[in-house]
XYZ file of C-alpha atoms in Angstrom:
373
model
C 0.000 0.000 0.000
C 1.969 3.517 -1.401
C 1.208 7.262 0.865
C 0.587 5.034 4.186
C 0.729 8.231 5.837
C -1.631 10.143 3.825
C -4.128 7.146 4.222
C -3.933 7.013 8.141
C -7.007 9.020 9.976
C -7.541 12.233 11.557
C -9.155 13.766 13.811
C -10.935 17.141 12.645
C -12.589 18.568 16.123
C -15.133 16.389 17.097
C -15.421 14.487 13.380
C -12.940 11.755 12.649
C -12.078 11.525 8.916
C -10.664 8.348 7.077
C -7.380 9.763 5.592
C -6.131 13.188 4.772
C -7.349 13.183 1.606
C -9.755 16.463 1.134
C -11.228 17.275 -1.732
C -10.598 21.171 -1.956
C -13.994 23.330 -2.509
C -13.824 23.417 -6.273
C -16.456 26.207 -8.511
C -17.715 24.408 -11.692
C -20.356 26.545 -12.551
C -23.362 23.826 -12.899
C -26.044 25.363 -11.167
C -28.273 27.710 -14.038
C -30.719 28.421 -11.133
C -28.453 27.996 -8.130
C -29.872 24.783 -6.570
C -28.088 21.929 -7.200
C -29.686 18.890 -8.391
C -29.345 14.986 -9.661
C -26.199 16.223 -11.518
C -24.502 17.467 -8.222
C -25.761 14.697 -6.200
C -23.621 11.896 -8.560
C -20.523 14.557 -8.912
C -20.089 14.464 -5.281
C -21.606 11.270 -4.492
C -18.521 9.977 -6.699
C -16.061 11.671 -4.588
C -17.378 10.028 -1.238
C -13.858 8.232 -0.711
C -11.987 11.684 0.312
C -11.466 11.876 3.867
C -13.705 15.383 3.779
C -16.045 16.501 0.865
C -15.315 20.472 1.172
C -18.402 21.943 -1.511
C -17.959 24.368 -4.383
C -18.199 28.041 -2.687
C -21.714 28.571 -2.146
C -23.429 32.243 -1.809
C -25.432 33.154 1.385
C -27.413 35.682 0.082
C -28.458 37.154 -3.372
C -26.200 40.128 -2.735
C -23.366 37.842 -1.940
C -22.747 36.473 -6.009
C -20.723 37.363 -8.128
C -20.769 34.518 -10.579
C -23.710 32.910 -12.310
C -24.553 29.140 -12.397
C -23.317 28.937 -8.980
C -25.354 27.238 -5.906
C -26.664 28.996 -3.010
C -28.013 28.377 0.620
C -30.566 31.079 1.276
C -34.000 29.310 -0.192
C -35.663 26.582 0.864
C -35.381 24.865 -2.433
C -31.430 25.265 -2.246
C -31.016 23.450 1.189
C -33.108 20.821 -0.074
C -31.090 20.372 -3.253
C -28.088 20.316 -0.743
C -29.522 17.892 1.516
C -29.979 15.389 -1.767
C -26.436 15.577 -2.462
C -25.044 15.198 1.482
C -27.232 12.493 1.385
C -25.556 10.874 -1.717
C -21.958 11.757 -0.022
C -23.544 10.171 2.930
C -24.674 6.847 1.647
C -21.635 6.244 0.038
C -19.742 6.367 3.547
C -18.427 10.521 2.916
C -18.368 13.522 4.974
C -19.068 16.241 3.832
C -18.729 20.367 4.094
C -20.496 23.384 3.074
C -18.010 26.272 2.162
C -20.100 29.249 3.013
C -19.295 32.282 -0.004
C -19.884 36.214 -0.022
C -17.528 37.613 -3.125
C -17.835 40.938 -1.962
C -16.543 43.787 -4.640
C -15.518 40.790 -7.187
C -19.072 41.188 -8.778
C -21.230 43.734 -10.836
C -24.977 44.672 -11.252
C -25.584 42.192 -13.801
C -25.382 39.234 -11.296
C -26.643 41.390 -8.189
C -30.299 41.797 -6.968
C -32.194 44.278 -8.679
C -29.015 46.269 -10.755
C -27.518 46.976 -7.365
C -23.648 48.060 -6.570
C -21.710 45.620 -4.883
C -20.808 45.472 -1.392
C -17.268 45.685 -0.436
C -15.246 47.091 3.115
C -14.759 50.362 0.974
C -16.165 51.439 -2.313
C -12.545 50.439 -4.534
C -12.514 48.698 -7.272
C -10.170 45.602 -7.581
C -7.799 46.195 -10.538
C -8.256 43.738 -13.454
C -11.386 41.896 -11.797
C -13.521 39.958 -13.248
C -16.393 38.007 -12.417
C -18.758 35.939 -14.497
C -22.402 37.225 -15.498
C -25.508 36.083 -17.702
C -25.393 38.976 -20.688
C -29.071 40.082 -21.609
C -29.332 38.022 -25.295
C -28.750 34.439 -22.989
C -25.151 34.035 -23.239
C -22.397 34.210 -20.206
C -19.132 35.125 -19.704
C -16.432 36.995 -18.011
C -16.898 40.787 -17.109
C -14.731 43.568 -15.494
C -16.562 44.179 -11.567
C -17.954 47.263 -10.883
C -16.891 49.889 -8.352
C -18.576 48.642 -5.019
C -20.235 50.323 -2.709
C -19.207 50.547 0.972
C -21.260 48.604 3.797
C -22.549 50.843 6.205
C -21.264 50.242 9.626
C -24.873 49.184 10.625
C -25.162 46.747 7.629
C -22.065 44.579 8.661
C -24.352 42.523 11.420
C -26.575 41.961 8.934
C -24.195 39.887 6.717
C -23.088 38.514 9.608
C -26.931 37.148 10.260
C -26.233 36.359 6.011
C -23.910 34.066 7.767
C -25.707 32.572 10.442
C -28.687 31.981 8.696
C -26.618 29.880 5.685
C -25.147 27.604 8.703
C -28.864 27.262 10.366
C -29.376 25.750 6.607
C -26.247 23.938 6.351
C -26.860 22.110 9.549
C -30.420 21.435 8.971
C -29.057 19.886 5.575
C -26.861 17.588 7.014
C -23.649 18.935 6.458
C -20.791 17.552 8.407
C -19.242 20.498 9.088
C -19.177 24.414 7.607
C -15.724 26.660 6.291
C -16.183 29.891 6.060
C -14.734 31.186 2.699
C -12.128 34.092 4.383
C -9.976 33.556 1.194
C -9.194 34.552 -2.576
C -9.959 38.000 -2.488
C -13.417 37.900 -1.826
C -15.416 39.581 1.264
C -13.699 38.776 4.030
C -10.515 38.977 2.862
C -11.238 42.130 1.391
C -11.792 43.041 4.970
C -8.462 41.799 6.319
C -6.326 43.271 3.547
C -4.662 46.662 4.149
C -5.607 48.080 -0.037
C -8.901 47.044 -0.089
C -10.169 48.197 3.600
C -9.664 51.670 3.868
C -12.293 52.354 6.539
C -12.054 54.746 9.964
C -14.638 52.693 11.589
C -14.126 49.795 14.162
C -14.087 47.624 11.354
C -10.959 49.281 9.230
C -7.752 50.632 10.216
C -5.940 48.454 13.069
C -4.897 44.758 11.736
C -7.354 44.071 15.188
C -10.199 45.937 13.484
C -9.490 44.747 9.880
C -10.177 40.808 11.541
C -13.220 41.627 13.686
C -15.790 41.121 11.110
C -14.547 38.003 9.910
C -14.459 36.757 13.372
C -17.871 38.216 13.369
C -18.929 35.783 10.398
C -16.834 33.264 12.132
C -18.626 33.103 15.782
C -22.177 33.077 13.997
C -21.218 30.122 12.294
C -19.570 28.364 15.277
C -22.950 29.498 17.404
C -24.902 27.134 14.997
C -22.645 24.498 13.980
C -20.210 24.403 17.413
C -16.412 25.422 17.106
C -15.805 21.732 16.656
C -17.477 21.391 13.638
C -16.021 24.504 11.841
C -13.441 25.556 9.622
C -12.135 28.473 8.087
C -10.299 28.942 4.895
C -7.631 31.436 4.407
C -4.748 32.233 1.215
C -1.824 34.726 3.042
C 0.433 36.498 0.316
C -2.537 35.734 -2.575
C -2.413 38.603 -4.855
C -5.387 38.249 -7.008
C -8.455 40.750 -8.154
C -6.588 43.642 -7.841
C -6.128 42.655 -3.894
C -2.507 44.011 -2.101
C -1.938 43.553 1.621
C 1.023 45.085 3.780
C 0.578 43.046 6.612
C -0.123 39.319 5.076
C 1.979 37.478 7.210
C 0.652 39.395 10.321
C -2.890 39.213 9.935
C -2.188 35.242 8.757
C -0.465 34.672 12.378
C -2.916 37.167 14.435
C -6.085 35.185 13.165
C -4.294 31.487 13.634
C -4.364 32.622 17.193
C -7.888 34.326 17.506
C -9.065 30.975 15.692
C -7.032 28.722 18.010
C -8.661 30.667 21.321
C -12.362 29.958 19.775
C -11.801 25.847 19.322
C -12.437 25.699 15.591
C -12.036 22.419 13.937
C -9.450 23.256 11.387
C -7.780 26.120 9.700
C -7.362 25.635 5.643
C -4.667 27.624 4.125
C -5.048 28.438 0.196
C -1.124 28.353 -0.936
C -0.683 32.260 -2.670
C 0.868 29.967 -6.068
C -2.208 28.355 -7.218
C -3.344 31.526 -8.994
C 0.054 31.837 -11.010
C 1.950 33.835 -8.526
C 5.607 34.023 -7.864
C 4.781 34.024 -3.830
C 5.543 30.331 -2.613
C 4.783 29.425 1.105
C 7.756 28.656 3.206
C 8.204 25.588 5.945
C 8.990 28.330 8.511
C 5.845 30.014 7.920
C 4.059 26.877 8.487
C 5.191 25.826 11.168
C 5.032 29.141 12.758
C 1.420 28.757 11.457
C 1.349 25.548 13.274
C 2.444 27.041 16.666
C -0.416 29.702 16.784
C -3.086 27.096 15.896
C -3.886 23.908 17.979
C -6.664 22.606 15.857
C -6.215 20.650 12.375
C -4.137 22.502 9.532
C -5.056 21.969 6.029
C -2.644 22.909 3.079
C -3.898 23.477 -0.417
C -2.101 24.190 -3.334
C -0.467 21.815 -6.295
C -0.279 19.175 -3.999
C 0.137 15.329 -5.223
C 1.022 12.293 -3.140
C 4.547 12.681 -2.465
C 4.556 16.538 -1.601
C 1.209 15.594 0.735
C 2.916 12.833 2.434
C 5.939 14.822 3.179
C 4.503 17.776 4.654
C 1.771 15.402 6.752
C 4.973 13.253 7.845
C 7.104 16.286 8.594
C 4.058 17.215 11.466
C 3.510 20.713 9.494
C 0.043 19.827 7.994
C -2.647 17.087 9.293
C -4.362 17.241 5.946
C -3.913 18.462 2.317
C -6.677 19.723 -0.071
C -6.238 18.422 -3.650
C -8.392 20.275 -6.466
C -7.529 19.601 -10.036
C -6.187 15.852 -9.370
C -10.226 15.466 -7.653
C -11.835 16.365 -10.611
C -10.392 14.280 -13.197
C -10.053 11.423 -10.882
C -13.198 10.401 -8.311
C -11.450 7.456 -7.088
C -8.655 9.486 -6.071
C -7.837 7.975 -2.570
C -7.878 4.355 -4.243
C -5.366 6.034 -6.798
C -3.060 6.750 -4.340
C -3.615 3.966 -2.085
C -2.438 1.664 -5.114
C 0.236 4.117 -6.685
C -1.999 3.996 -9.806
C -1.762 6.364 -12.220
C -3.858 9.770 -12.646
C -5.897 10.371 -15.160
C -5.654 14.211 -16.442
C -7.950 17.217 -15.958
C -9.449 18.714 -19.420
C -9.582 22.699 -18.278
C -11.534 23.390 -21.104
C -14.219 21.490 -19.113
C -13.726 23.025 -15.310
C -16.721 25.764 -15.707
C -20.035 25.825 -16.949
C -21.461 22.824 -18.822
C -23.118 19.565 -18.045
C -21.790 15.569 -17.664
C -18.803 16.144 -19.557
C -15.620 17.078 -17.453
C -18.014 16.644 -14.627
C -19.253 13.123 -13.871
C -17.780 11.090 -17.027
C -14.119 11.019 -15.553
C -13.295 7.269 -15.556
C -12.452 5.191 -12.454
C -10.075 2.514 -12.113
C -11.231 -1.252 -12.547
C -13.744 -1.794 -9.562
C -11.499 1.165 -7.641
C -14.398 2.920 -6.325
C -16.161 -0.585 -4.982
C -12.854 -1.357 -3.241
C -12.752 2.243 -1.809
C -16.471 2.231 0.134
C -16.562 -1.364 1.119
């Protein structure tokens, strides 16, 4: 048996997971009226054998998209379309998590309720943005953002009930667990970074006042779900959207510790090279990561079997998040448990579409009946 390490288990707060295995939260864009449906319920019902199911980011509220044919968790019809597919992760023997999504600024009228500005911790435009929108003639495709607008002081705590409200459905759904989505540019880390929060309220300014309203969004969530049962993904030193930060590393270190204080199940850490950039995370920064957080560190990132079981054998990670390598290969824990070979992603297939790149990936021999008896 190859990646022995990567196939032991682990303990994630009060949830025990198989191996260390995660599939990594992963937007495909297969959703034309946000609720997903039989098509979602095989995609991830295939999957089952990762040690955690982390979902595609899914929006909390209509002001919180920025990209169409994406799911959401605000309707009644979208946390039973999400309770069909838990239950399809679940009768195969999964876990599963919801990743819980506002994209803040990175959006534009076209995709927001009613021709409405964005929302965003000040009213700046991320250079070069783009999200994805439904043009008026039926056809979709990438668009510059507009210029946001800045949420009143008063509004904040009513995302932050956004929040709550998208974990009271996640729970009553069946999820697992819940991350929030604190990474990639998007709302939250909008809030943390020093160029794209330029408020003089107690929400801007200090690197303490920059983190209070994701630890806001964070506490809701735990209220519902319990600190045990909730994560929290992060990407330090990403530089995408137009987003620049001057205190990265600081704000990455001051949260590990606010997180560690609350309990929370795991912190997931988005690796600043998966979107192209020269910025590579360094062993010292884990593991000074590592000593600020006492619950269960995820890395994510270009990660295959060898580079996962040396940073899970070298104590710096518990778990590693593997994207690309999940969606071309739904048997992907057999793959490594056998040293088989991968098959490849098609990228022309990763957004938008139907079966194809989705669910019609082939599986080894019998792999997958192997992997859930």
């Amino acid at each position: 048996m190859a990646h022995e390490t990567l196939l032991t288990p682990v303990r994630f707060g009060s949830l025990t997971l198989p191996n260390r295995i995660l599939m990594a939260p992963l937007t495909r864009a297969r959703t034309p009226d946000s609720v997903p449906g039989e098509l979602q319920q095989a995609y991830y019902g295939q999957r089952a054998g990762a040690g955690l199911v982390i979902s595609e980011a899914t929006n909390i509220s209509p002001t919180a998209r920025g990209y169409v044919y994406t799911p959401g968790i605000w309707t009644d019809e979208q946390e039973a379309g999400w309770k069909r597919v838990v239950d399809a992760v679940h009768a195969k023997g999964g876990r599963m998590a919801l990743q819980l999504w506002h994209v803040g600024r990175v959006s534009h009228e076209m995709v927001q309720p009613d021709g409405q500005a964005p929302v965003a911790p000040s009213a700046l435009k991320g250079e070069g943005a783009q999200c994805f929108v439904e043009f008026e003639d039926g056809s979709s495709g990438r668009h510059d953002t507009s210029t946001p607008r800045a949420l009143e002081t008063d509004e904040i705590a009513d995302v932050v009930e956004d929040y709550r409200q998208a974990a009271i459905r996640a729970k009553r759904a069946g999820f697992d667990m819940v991350e929030l989505h604190a990474a990639n540019a998007y709302l939250l880390n909008q809030f943390m970074a020093t160029g794209s929060n330029q408020r003089t309220d107690q929400y801007g300014g200090s690197l303490e006042n920059r983190a209070r309203f994701p630890l806001e969004a964070l506490d809701a969530v735990a209220e519902v779900f319990g600190p045990e049962r909730t994560g929290i993904r992060m990407s330090p030193f990403i530089e995408i959207f137009g987003l620049t930060d001057d205190e990265p590393e600081e704000m990455a270190f001051y949260m590990a510790e606010q997180l560690s204080k609350r309990g929370i199940a795991y912190l997931h850490i988005n690796e600043p090279d998966w979107a192209g950039g020269d910025i590579k995370l360094t062993d010292d920064f884990r593991r000074a990561l590592r000593k600020r957080f006492k619950g269960s560190l995820i890395f994510c990132g270009h990660y295959d079997a060898q580079r996962a079981e040396r940073i899970i054998g070298d104590g710096i990670a518990d778990a590693v998040a593997i994207g690309r390598s999940y969606i071309a290969n739904p048997d992907l824990v057999e793959r490594f448990r056998l040293g088989a070979t991968l098959n490849e992603p098609n990228p022309d297939t990763f957004y938008g579409g139907k079966e194809e790149g989705y669910t019609d990936y082939p599986f080894l021999d019998n792999g997958y009946d192997r992997l859930s008896s």
